[in-house]
């Protein structure tokens, strides 16, 4: 959105449930360090975030900045032919949530009419 400086970052980290506790204890601190190093290289700091256990290893973040309205570009004037840059595949978080809901009948009952368990596993 045209912003060149970042005030802070939140880290979103998922460690794999398929990893042993020993593997998690070795890998997780390295992932956190790498993320913090990248944030520092970008001129900001990691100020918080969330860590969960998931079927997959996932790392990402949220960057925030305080600025004046004239300092950023609003994405509301897009026209056919403009280039859209995605930082991850669309639907990644939905796929992760749906997978977690397979073991939670209350939540799974809300989505099972639009997607099968097999489709969730594949996603």
Short mmCIF file of N, CA, C and O in Angstrom, two decimals:
data_model
loop_
_atom_site.label_atom_id
_atom_site.label_comp_id
_atom_site.label_asym_id
_atom_site.label_seq_id
_atom_site.Cartn_x
_atom_site.Cartn_y
_atom_site.Cartn_z
N UNK A 1 0.82 -1.20 0.00
CA UNK A 1 0.00 0.00 0.00
C UNK A 1 0.86 1.26 0.00
O UNK A 1 0.39 2.31 0.36
N UNK A 2 2.12 1.10 -0.41
CA UNK A 2 2.99 2.26 -0.55
C UNK A 2 3.76 2.63 0.70
O UNK A 2 4.52 3.59 0.69
N UNK A 3 3.61 1.90 1.77
CA UNK A 3 4.30 2.23 3.02
C UNK A 3 5.71 1.63 2.97
O UNK A 3 5.90 0.47 2.60
N UNK A 4 6.70 2.40 3.36
CA UNK A 4 8.09 1.94 3.29
C UNK A 4 8.70 1.67 4.66
O UNK A 4 9.79 1.13 4.75
N UNK A 5 8.00 2.05 5.73
CA UNK A 5 8.50 1.78 7.08
C UNK A 5 7.42 1.04 7.87
O UNK A 5 6.24 1.22 7.62
N UNK A 6 7.85 0.23 8.80
CA UNK A 6 6.94 -0.61 9.59
C UNK A 6 7.18 -0.33 11.07
O UNK A 6 8.32 -0.34 11.53
N UNK A 7 6.10 -0.07 11.83
CA UNK A 7 6.25 0.21 13.25
C UNK A 7 6.50 -1.05 14.07
O UNK A 7 7.29 -1.04 15.01
N UNK A 8 5.81 -2.13 13.75
CA UNK A 8 6.04 -3.39 14.47
C UNK A 8 5.43 -4.54 13.70
O UNK A 8 4.65 -4.35 12.78
N UNK A 9 5.81 -5.74 14.11
CA UNK A 9 5.34 -6.97 13.47
C UNK A 9 4.74 -7.90 14.52
O UNK A 9 5.23 -7.96 15.66
N UNK A 10 3.74 -8.65 14.12
CA UNK A 10 3.24 -9.76 14.91
C UNK A 10 3.61 -11.03 14.15
O UNK A 10 3.45 -11.09 12.93
N UNK A 11 4.12 -12.02 14.85
CA UNK A 11 4.52 -13.27 14.21
C UNK A 11 3.43 -14.31 14.41
O UNK A 11 2.94 -14.50 15.52
N UNK A 12 3.06 -14.98 13.32
CA UNK A 12 2.10 -16.07 13.37
C UNK A 12 2.87 -17.34 13.06
O UNK A 12 3.39 -17.50 11.96
N UNK A 13 2.97 -18.23 14.04
CA UNK A 13 3.80 -19.42 13.91
C UNK A 13 2.99 -20.67 14.21
O UNK A 13 2.26 -20.72 15.19
N UNK A 14 3.12 -21.65 13.35
CA UNK A 14 2.48 -22.94 13.54
C UNK A 14 3.56 -24.01 13.46
O UNK A 14 4.31 -24.06 12.49
N UNK A 15 3.64 -24.83 14.50
CA UNK A 15 4.58 -25.95 14.47
C UNK A 15 3.79 -27.23 14.20
O UNK A 15 2.63 -27.35 14.59
N UNK A 16 4.40 -28.16 13.52
CA UNK A 16 3.70 -29.36 13.07
C UNK A 16 3.45 -30.35 14.20
O UNK A 16 4.36 -30.67 14.96
N UNK A 17 2.23 -30.85 14.24
CA UNK A 17 1.89 -31.88 15.21
C UNK A 17 2.59 -33.20 14.88
O UNK A 17 2.69 -34.09 15.71
N UNK A 18 3.12 -33.29 13.65
CA UNK A 18 3.85 -34.48 13.24
C UNK A 18 5.29 -34.50 13.74
O UNK A 18 5.98 -35.50 13.61
N UNK A 19 5.74 -33.39 14.32
CA UNK A 19 7.10 -33.32 14.85
C UNK A 19 7.12 -33.85 16.27
O UNK A 19 6.15 -33.69 17.02
N UNK A 20 8.23 -34.45 16.65
CA UNK A 20 8.38 -34.88 18.04
C UNK A 20 8.61 -33.65 18.91
O UNK A 20 8.94 -32.57 18.41
N UNK A 21 8.44 -33.81 20.20
CA UNK A 21 8.68 -32.69 21.13
C UNK A 21 10.12 -32.20 21.01
O UNK A 21 10.38 -31.00 21.03
N UNK A 22 11.05 -33.12 20.84
CA UNK A 22 12.46 -32.75 20.68
C UNK A 22 12.67 -31.92 19.41
O UNK A 22 13.39 -30.92 19.44
N UNK A 23 12.03 -32.33 18.32
CA UNK A 23 12.14 -31.57 17.07
C UNK A 23 11.55 -30.16 17.23
O UNK A 23 12.13 -29.17 16.78
N UNK A 24 10.39 -30.08 17.89
CA UNK A 24 9.77 -28.76 18.11
C UNK A 24 10.68 -27.86 18.94
O UNK A 24 10.78 -26.67 18.66
N UNK A 25 11.31 -28.43 19.97
CA UNK A 25 12.18 -27.64 20.84
C UNK A 25 13.41 -27.12 20.11
O UNK A 25 13.97 -26.09 20.47
N UNK A 26 13.85 -27.83 19.06
CA UNK A 26 15.00 -27.38 18.27
C UNK A 26 14.60 -26.42 17.17
O UNK A 26 15.25 -25.41 16.93
N UNK A 27 13.51 -26.73 16.46
CA UNK A 27 13.11 -25.97 15.28
C UNK A 27 12.43 -24.64 15.64
O UNK A 27 12.71 -23.61 15.02
N UNK A 28 11.55 -24.66 16.63
CA UNK A 28 10.77 -23.46 16.94
C UNK A 28 11.65 -22.25 17.27
O UNK A 28 11.44 -21.18 16.70
N UNK A 29 12.64 -22.37 18.15
CA UNK A 29 13.47 -21.19 18.43
C UNK A 29 14.22 -20.69 17.19
O UNK A 29 14.42 -19.48 17.04
N UNK A 30 14.60 -21.58 16.30
CA UNK A 30 15.28 -21.16 15.07
C UNK A 30 14.33 -20.39 14.15
O UNK A 30 14.73 -19.39 13.52
N UNK A 31 13.08 -20.84 14.07
CA UNK A 31 12.10 -20.12 13.26
C UNK A 31 11.83 -18.73 13.85
O UNK A 31 11.77 -17.73 13.11
N UNK A 32 11.68 -18.66 15.16
CA UNK A 32 11.45 -17.36 15.82
C UNK A 32 12.64 -16.44 15.58
O UNK A 32 12.47 -15.27 15.24
N UNK A 33 13.85 -16.96 15.73
CA UNK A 33 15.05 -16.15 15.51
C UNK A 33 15.12 -15.64 14.07
O UNK A 33 15.39 -14.47 13.83
N UNK A 34 14.84 -16.51 13.11
CA UNK A 34 14.85 -16.10 11.70
C UNK A 34 13.84 -15.01 11.41
O UNK A 34 14.13 -14.05 10.70
N UNK A 35 12.66 -15.13 12.00
CA UNK A 35 11.61 -14.12 11.78
C UNK A 35 12.04 -12.80 12.41
O UNK A 35 11.91 -11.74 11.80
N UNK A 36 12.56 -12.87 13.64
CA UNK A 36 13.02 -11.63 14.31
C UNK A 36 14.16 -10.99 13.54
O UNK A 36 14.22 -9.77 13.40
N UNK A 37 15.09 -11.81 13.05
CA UNK A 37 16.21 -11.27 12.27
C UNK A 37 15.71 -10.55 11.02
O UNK A 37 16.19 -9.47 10.67
N UNK A 38 14.73 -11.15 10.34
CA UNK A 38 14.17 -10.53 9.13
C UNK A 38 13.46 -9.22 9.47
O UNK A 38 13.57 -8.24 8.73
N UNK A 39 12.74 -9.20 10.59
CA UNK A 39 12.05 -7.96 11.00
C UNK A 39 13.08 -6.87 11.30
O UNK A 39 12.91 -5.72 10.87
N UNK A 40 14.13 -7.23 12.01
CA UNK A 40 15.18 -6.25 12.33
C UNK A 40 15.85 -5.74 11.06
O UNK A 40 16.13 -4.55 10.94
N UNK A 41 16.09 -6.62 10.11
CA UNK A 41 16.68 -6.21 8.83
C UNK A 41 15.77 -5.22 8.11
O UNK A 41 16.25 -4.32 7.42
N UNK A 42 14.48 -5.37 8.31
CA UNK A 42 13.51 -4.46 7.71
C UNK A 42 13.28 -3.20 8.53
O UNK A 42 12.43 -2.38 8.20
N UNK A 43 14.00 -3.06 9.64
CA UNK A 43 13.91 -1.85 10.44
C UNK A 43 12.77 -1.83 11.44
O UNK A 43 12.33 -0.78 11.87
N UNK A 44 12.30 -3.01 11.85
CA UNK A 44 11.22 -3.06 12.82
C UNK A 44 11.49 -4.17 13.84
O UNK A 44 12.56 -4.78 13.83
N UNK A 45 10.54 -4.39 14.73
CA UNK A 45 10.70 -5.41 15.76
C UNK A 45 9.43 -6.25 15.86
O UNK A 45 8.33 -5.79 15.53
N UNK A 46 9.58 -7.47 16.33
CA UNK A 46 8.44 -8.35 16.59
C UNK A 46 7.95 -8.03 18.00
O UNK A 46 8.71 -8.12 18.96
N UNK A 47 6.68 -7.65 18.11
CA UNK A 47 6.15 -7.23 19.41
C UNK A 47 5.11 -8.19 19.97
O UNK A 47 4.55 -7.94 21.03
N UNK A 48 4.85 -9.27 19.28
CA UNK A 48 3.87 -10.23 19.77
C UNK A 48 3.51 -11.21 18.67
O UNK A 48 4.17 -11.28 17.65
N UNK A 49 2.42 -11.94 18.92
CA UNK A 49 1.96 -12.87 17.90
C UNK A 49 1.24 -14.05 18.50
O UNK A 49 0.74 -13.99 19.62
N UNK A 50 1.24 -15.14 17.76
CA UNK A 50 0.52 -16.34 18.17
C UNK A 50 1.28 -17.57 17.69
O UNK A 50 1.81 -17.58 16.58
N UNK A 51 1.31 -18.60 18.53
CA UNK A 51 1.93 -19.87 18.15
C UNK A 51 0.91 -20.98 18.40
O UNK A 51 0.29 -21.01 19.47
N UNK A 52 0.74 -21.85 17.41
CA UNK A 52 -0.20 -22.96 17.54
C UNK A 52 0.45 -24.24 17.02
O UNK A 52 1.45 -24.20 16.31
N UNK A 53 -0.14 -25.36 17.38
CA UNK A 53 0.26 -26.66 16.83
C UNK A 53 -0.73 -26.98 15.72
O UNK A 53 -1.94 -26.81 15.90
N UNK A 54 -0.22 -27.42 14.59
CA UNK A 54 -1.03 -27.56 13.39
C UNK A 54 -0.49 -28.76 12.60
O UNK A 54 0.61 -29.21 12.87
N UNK A 55 -1.20 -29.24 11.61
CA UNK A 55 -0.63 -30.32 10.79
C UNK A 55 0.62 -29.88 10.03
O UNK A 55 1.45 -30.71 9.70
N UNK A 56 0.75 -28.58 9.76
CA UNK A 56 1.86 -28.09 8.94
C UNK A 56 2.66 -27.03 9.67
O UNK A 56 2.16 -26.36 10.55
N UNK A 57 3.89 -26.86 9.25
CA UNK A 57 4.70 -25.74 9.73
C UNK A 57 4.29 -24.53 8.90
O UNK A 57 4.29 -24.58 7.67
N UNK A 58 3.95 -23.46 9.57
CA UNK A 58 3.56 -22.22 8.90
C UNK A 58 4.19 -21.06 9.65
O UNK A 58 4.22 -21.05 10.88
N UNK A 59 4.70 -20.09 8.91
CA UNK A 59 5.19 -18.87 9.54
C UNK A 59 4.75 -17.69 8.70
O UNK A 59 4.75 -17.74 7.47
N UNK A 60 4.31 -16.67 9.36
CA UNK A 60 3.85 -15.46 8.67
C UNK A 60 3.77 -14.34 9.67
O UNK A 60 4.14 -14.49 10.84
N UNK A 61 3.28 -13.23 9.22
CA UNK A 61 3.21 -12.10 10.13
C UNK A 61 2.26 -11.03 9.68
O UNK A 61 1.73 -11.06 8.57
N UNK A 62 2.07 -10.09 10.56
CA UNK A 62 1.25 -8.92 10.30
C UNK A 62 2.10 -7.70 10.60
O UNK A 62 2.66 -7.58 11.69
N UNK A 63 2.21 -6.82 9.63
CA UNK A 63 2.98 -5.58 9.81
C UNK A 63 2.01 -4.44 10.07
O UNK A 63 0.97 -4.34 9.42
N UNK A 64 2.35 -3.58 11.04
CA UNK A 64 1.50 -2.43 11.31
C UNK A 64 2.32 -1.15 11.28
O UNK A 64 3.52 -1.15 11.56
N UNK A 65 1.63 -0.08 10.94
CA UNK A 65 2.26 1.23 10.88
C UNK A 65 1.19 2.28 11.20
O UNK A 65 0.01 2.08 10.91
N UNK A 66 1.62 3.35 11.83
CA UNK A 66 0.75 4.49 12.05
C UNK A 66 1.20 5.57 11.08
O UNK A 66 2.38 5.93 11.04
N UNK A 67 0.27 6.06 10.25
CA UNK A 67 0.63 7.06 9.26
C UNK A 67 -0.58 7.93 8.94
O UNK A 67 -1.69 7.65 9.37
N UNK A 68 -0.35 8.95 8.17
CA UNK A 68 -1.41 9.84 7.73
C UNK A 68 -2.10 9.25 6.50
O UNK A 68 -1.46 8.54 5.72
N UNK A 69 -3.37 9.55 6.31
CA UNK A 69 -4.10 9.01 5.15
C UNK A 69 -3.43 9.30 3.80
O UNK A 69 -3.53 8.50 2.89
N UNK A 70 -2.74 10.40 3.67
CA UNK A 70 -2.10 10.73 2.39
C UNK A 70 -0.83 9.93 2.15
O UNK A 70 -0.26 9.97 1.07
N UNK A 71 -0.38 9.15 3.16
CA UNK A 71 0.88 8.41 3.05
C UNK A 71 0.71 7.00 2.48
O UNK A 71 1.70 6.32 2.24
N UNK A 72 -0.51 6.53 2.31
CA UNK A 72 -0.68 5.18 1.79
C UNK A 72 -1.66 5.16 0.63
O UNK A 72 -2.45 6.08 0.45
N UNK A 73 -1.59 4.09 -0.14
CA UNK A 73 -2.44 3.93 -1.32
C UNK A 73 -3.57 2.97 -0.96
O UNK A 73 -3.32 1.82 -0.61
N UNK A 74 -4.79 3.42 -1.05
CA UNK A 74 -5.94 2.56 -0.78
C UNK A 74 -6.18 1.63 -1.97
O UNK A 74 -6.14 2.08 -3.11
N UNK A 75 -6.44 0.36 -1.72
CA UNK A 75 -6.67 -0.59 -2.83
C UNK A 75 -8.10 -0.57 -3.32
O UNK A 75 -8.65 -1.60 -3.69
N UNK A 76 -8.73 0.60 -3.35
CA UNK A 76 -10.13 0.66 -3.76
C UNK A 76 -10.32 1.23 -5.17
O UNK A 76 -11.44 1.42 -5.62
N UNK A 77 -9.22 1.48 -5.87
CA UNK A 77 -9.35 2.04 -7.21
C UNK A 77 -8.78 1.10 -8.27
O UNK A 77 -8.38 1.53 -9.34
N UNK A 78 -8.78 -0.19 -7.96
CA UNK A 78 -8.26 -1.17 -8.91
C UNK A 78 -9.16 -1.23 -10.14
O UNK A 78 -10.37 -1.04 -10.05
N UNK A 79 -8.52 -1.48 -11.26
CA UNK A 79 -9.26 -1.62 -12.52
C UNK A 79 -8.78 -2.89 -13.23
O UNK A 79 -7.71 -3.41 -12.94
N UNK A 80 -9.59 -3.37 -14.14
CA UNK A 80 -9.23 -4.55 -14.91
C UNK A 80 -7.87 -4.32 -15.56
O UNK A 80 -7.60 -3.26 -16.13
N UNK A 81 -6.98 -5.30 -15.40
CA UNK A 81 -5.64 -5.20 -15.96
C UNK A 81 -4.58 -4.84 -14.93
O UNK A 81 -3.39 -5.02 -15.19
N UNK A 82 -4.98 -4.32 -13.75
CA UNK A 82 -4.01 -4.04 -12.70
C UNK A 82 -3.41 -5.35 -12.20
O UNK A 82 -4.06 -6.41 -12.24
N UNK A 83 -2.19 -5.29 -11.73
CA UNK A 83 -1.52 -6.47 -11.21
C UNK A 83 -1.83 -6.60 -9.73
O UNK A 83 -1.75 -5.64 -8.97
N UNK A 84 -2.21 -7.80 -9.32
CA UNK A 84 -2.47 -8.10 -7.92
C UNK A 84 -1.36 -9.02 -7.42
O UNK A 84 -1.14 -10.09 -8.00
N UNK A 85 -0.67 -8.62 -6.37
CA UNK A 85 0.42 -9.42 -5.82
C UNK A 85 -0.07 -10.06 -4.52
O UNK A 85 -0.44 -9.37 -3.58
N UNK A 86 -0.09 -11.40 -4.50
CA UNK A 86 -0.52 -12.14 -3.32
C UNK A 86 0.72 -12.62 -2.57
O UNK A 86 1.67 -13.08 -3.17
N UNK A 87 0.67 -12.53 -1.24
CA UNK A 87 1.81 -12.97 -0.44
C UNK A 87 1.66 -14.41 0.02
O UNK A 87 2.58 -14.96 0.62
N UNK A 88 0.52 -15.01 -0.24
CA UNK A 88 0.29 -16.43 0.04
C UNK A 88 -0.93 -16.85 -0.75
O UNK A 88 -1.70 -16.01 -1.20
N UNK A 89 -1.13 -18.14 -0.93
CA UNK A 89 -2.31 -18.59 -1.67
C UNK A 89 -3.60 -18.17 -0.97
O UNK A 89 -3.67 -18.19 0.27
N UNK A 90 -4.60 -17.80 -1.73
CA UNK A 90 -5.90 -17.48 -1.14
C UNK A 90 -6.47 -18.71 -0.46
O UNK A 90 -6.37 -19.81 -0.97
N UNK A 91 -7.07 -18.51 0.69
CA UNK A 91 -7.74 -19.60 1.39
C UNK A 91 -6.87 -20.41 2.34
O UNK A 91 -7.33 -21.36 2.94
N UNK A 92 -5.61 -20.02 2.51
CA UNK A 92 -4.71 -20.79 3.37
C UNK A 92 -5.25 -20.90 4.79
O UNK A 92 -5.31 -21.99 5.36
N UNK A 93 -5.65 -19.78 5.39
CA UNK A 93 -6.14 -19.82 6.77
C UNK A 93 -7.46 -20.57 6.88
O UNK A 93 -7.69 -21.30 7.83
N UNK A 94 -8.31 -20.44 5.88
CA UNK A 94 -9.58 -21.18 5.88
C UNK A 94 -9.29 -22.68 5.86
O UNK A 94 -9.93 -23.45 6.59
N UNK A 95 -8.33 -23.12 5.05
CA UNK A 95 -7.98 -24.54 4.98
C UNK A 95 -7.44 -25.03 6.32
O UNK A 95 -7.79 -26.13 6.77
N UNK A 96 -6.61 -24.23 6.96
CA UNK A 96 -6.06 -24.60 8.27
C UNK A 96 -7.20 -24.73 9.29
O UNK A 96 -7.27 -25.70 10.05
N UNK A 97 -8.08 -23.73 9.32
CA UNK A 97 -9.19 -23.78 10.28
C UNK A 97 -10.09 -24.98 10.03
O UNK A 97 -10.47 -25.68 10.97
N UNK A 98 -10.44 -25.23 8.78
CA UNK A 98 -11.31 -26.37 8.47
C UNK A 98 -10.68 -27.68 8.92
O UNK A 98 -11.36 -28.56 9.45
N UNK A 99 -9.37 -27.80 8.75
CA UNK A 99 -8.68 -29.02 9.18
C UNK A 99 -8.78 -29.18 10.70
O UNK A 99 -9.01 -30.28 11.21
N UNK A 100 -8.61 -28.09 11.42
CA UNK A 100 -8.72 -28.14 12.88
C UNK A 100 -10.14 -28.49 13.31
O UNK A 100 -10.34 -29.17 14.31
N UNK A 101 -11.13 -28.04 12.54
CA UNK A 101 -12.52 -28.27 12.89
C UNK A 101 -12.96 -29.72 12.67
O UNK A 101 -14.00 -30.14 13.18
N UNK A 102 -12.19 -30.49 11.92
CA UNK A 102 -12.56 -31.90 11.72
C UNK A 102 -12.73 -32.62 13.05
O UNK A 102 -13.55 -33.54 13.16
N UNK A 103 -11.96 -32.22 14.05
CA UNK A 103 -12.01 -32.86 15.37
C UNK A 103 -12.90 -32.11 16.36
O UNK A 103 -12.87 -32.40 17.55
N UNK A 104 -13.63 -31.12 15.88
CA UNK A 104 -14.49 -30.32 16.75
C UNK A 104 -15.91 -30.36 16.18
O UNK A 104 -16.25 -29.55 15.31
N UNK A 105 -16.75 -31.30 16.64
CA UNK A 105 -18.09 -31.50 16.04
C UNK A 105 -18.93 -30.22 15.97
O UNK A 105 -19.62 -30.00 14.98
N UNK A 106 -18.86 -29.38 16.98
CA UNK A 106 -19.66 -28.15 16.97
C UNK A 106 -19.29 -27.26 15.78
O UNK A 106 -20.15 -26.74 15.08
N UNK A 107 -18.00 -27.10 15.53
CA UNK A 107 -17.56 -26.27 14.41
C UNK A 107 -17.71 -27.01 13.07
O UNK A 107 -18.09 -26.42 12.08
N UNK A 108 -17.35 -28.30 13.06
CA UNK A 108 -17.43 -29.06 11.81
C UNK A 108 -18.86 -29.10 11.27
O UNK A 108 -19.08 -29.01 10.06
N UNK A 109 -19.85 -29.19 12.15
CA UNK A 109 -21.25 -29.22 11.73
C UNK A 109 -21.65 -27.97 10.96
O UNK A 109 -22.58 -28.00 10.16
N UNK A 110 -20.94 -26.86 11.17
CA UNK A 110 -21.27 -25.62 10.48
C UNK A 110 -20.76 -25.59 9.04
O UNK A 110 -21.25 -24.81 8.24
N UNK A 111 -19.77 -26.42 8.72
CA UNK A 111 -19.18 -26.37 7.37
C UNK A 111 -19.32 -27.67 6.59
O UNK A 111 -19.09 -27.68 5.39
N UNK A 112 -19.70 -28.75 7.23
CA UNK A 112 -19.70 -30.06 6.56
C UNK A 112 -20.68 -30.16 5.40
O UNK A 112 -20.55 -31.05 4.57
N UNK A 113 -21.61 -29.22 5.30
CA UNK A 113 -22.55 -29.26 4.18
C UNK A 113 -21.98 -28.62 2.92
O UNK A 113 -22.53 -28.78 1.84
N UNK A 114 -20.85 -27.92 3.05
CA UNK A 114 -20.25 -27.28 1.87
C UNK A 114 -18.90 -27.88 1.48
O UNK A 114 -18.39 -27.58 0.40
N UNK A 115 -18.35 -28.74 2.33
CA UNK A 115 -17.06 -29.37 2.02
C UNK A 115 -16.97 -30.70 2.76
O UNK A 115 -17.45 -30.83 3.88
N UNK A 116 -16.35 -31.67 2.12
CA UNK A 116 -16.22 -32.99 2.76
C UNK A 116 -14.90 -33.06 3.54
O UNK A 116 -13.98 -32.27 3.31
N UNK A 117 -14.83 -34.02 4.42
CA UNK A 117 -13.60 -34.24 5.18
C UNK A 117 -12.43 -34.54 4.25
O UNK A 117 -11.30 -34.10 4.49
N UNK A 118 -12.70 -35.30 3.19
CA UNK A 118 -11.65 -35.63 2.23
C UNK A 118 -11.13 -34.38 1.52
O UNK A 118 -9.93 -34.22 1.30
N UNK A 119 -12.04 -33.47 1.19
CA UNK A 119 -11.62 -32.20 0.54
C UNK A 119 -10.78 -31.35 1.49
O UNK A 119 -9.81 -30.72 1.07
N UNK A 120 -11.15 -31.36 2.76
CA UNK A 120 -10.39 -30.61 3.77
C UNK A 120 -8.97 -31.19 3.88
O UNK A 120 -7.99 -30.45 3.89
N UNK A 121 -8.88 -32.52 3.95
CA UNK A 121 -7.57 -33.16 4.05
C UNK A 121 -6.72 -32.82 2.82
O UNK A 121 -5.52 -32.56 2.95
N UNK A 122 -7.32 -32.84 1.65
CA UNK A 122 -6.60 -32.52 0.43
C UNK A 122 -6.12 -31.06 0.43
O UNK A 122 -4.98 -30.79 0.03
N UNK A 123 -6.98 -30.16 0.88
CA UNK A 123 -6.62 -28.73 0.92
C UNK A 123 -5.48 -28.51 1.89
O UNK A 123 -4.60 -27.70 1.66
#
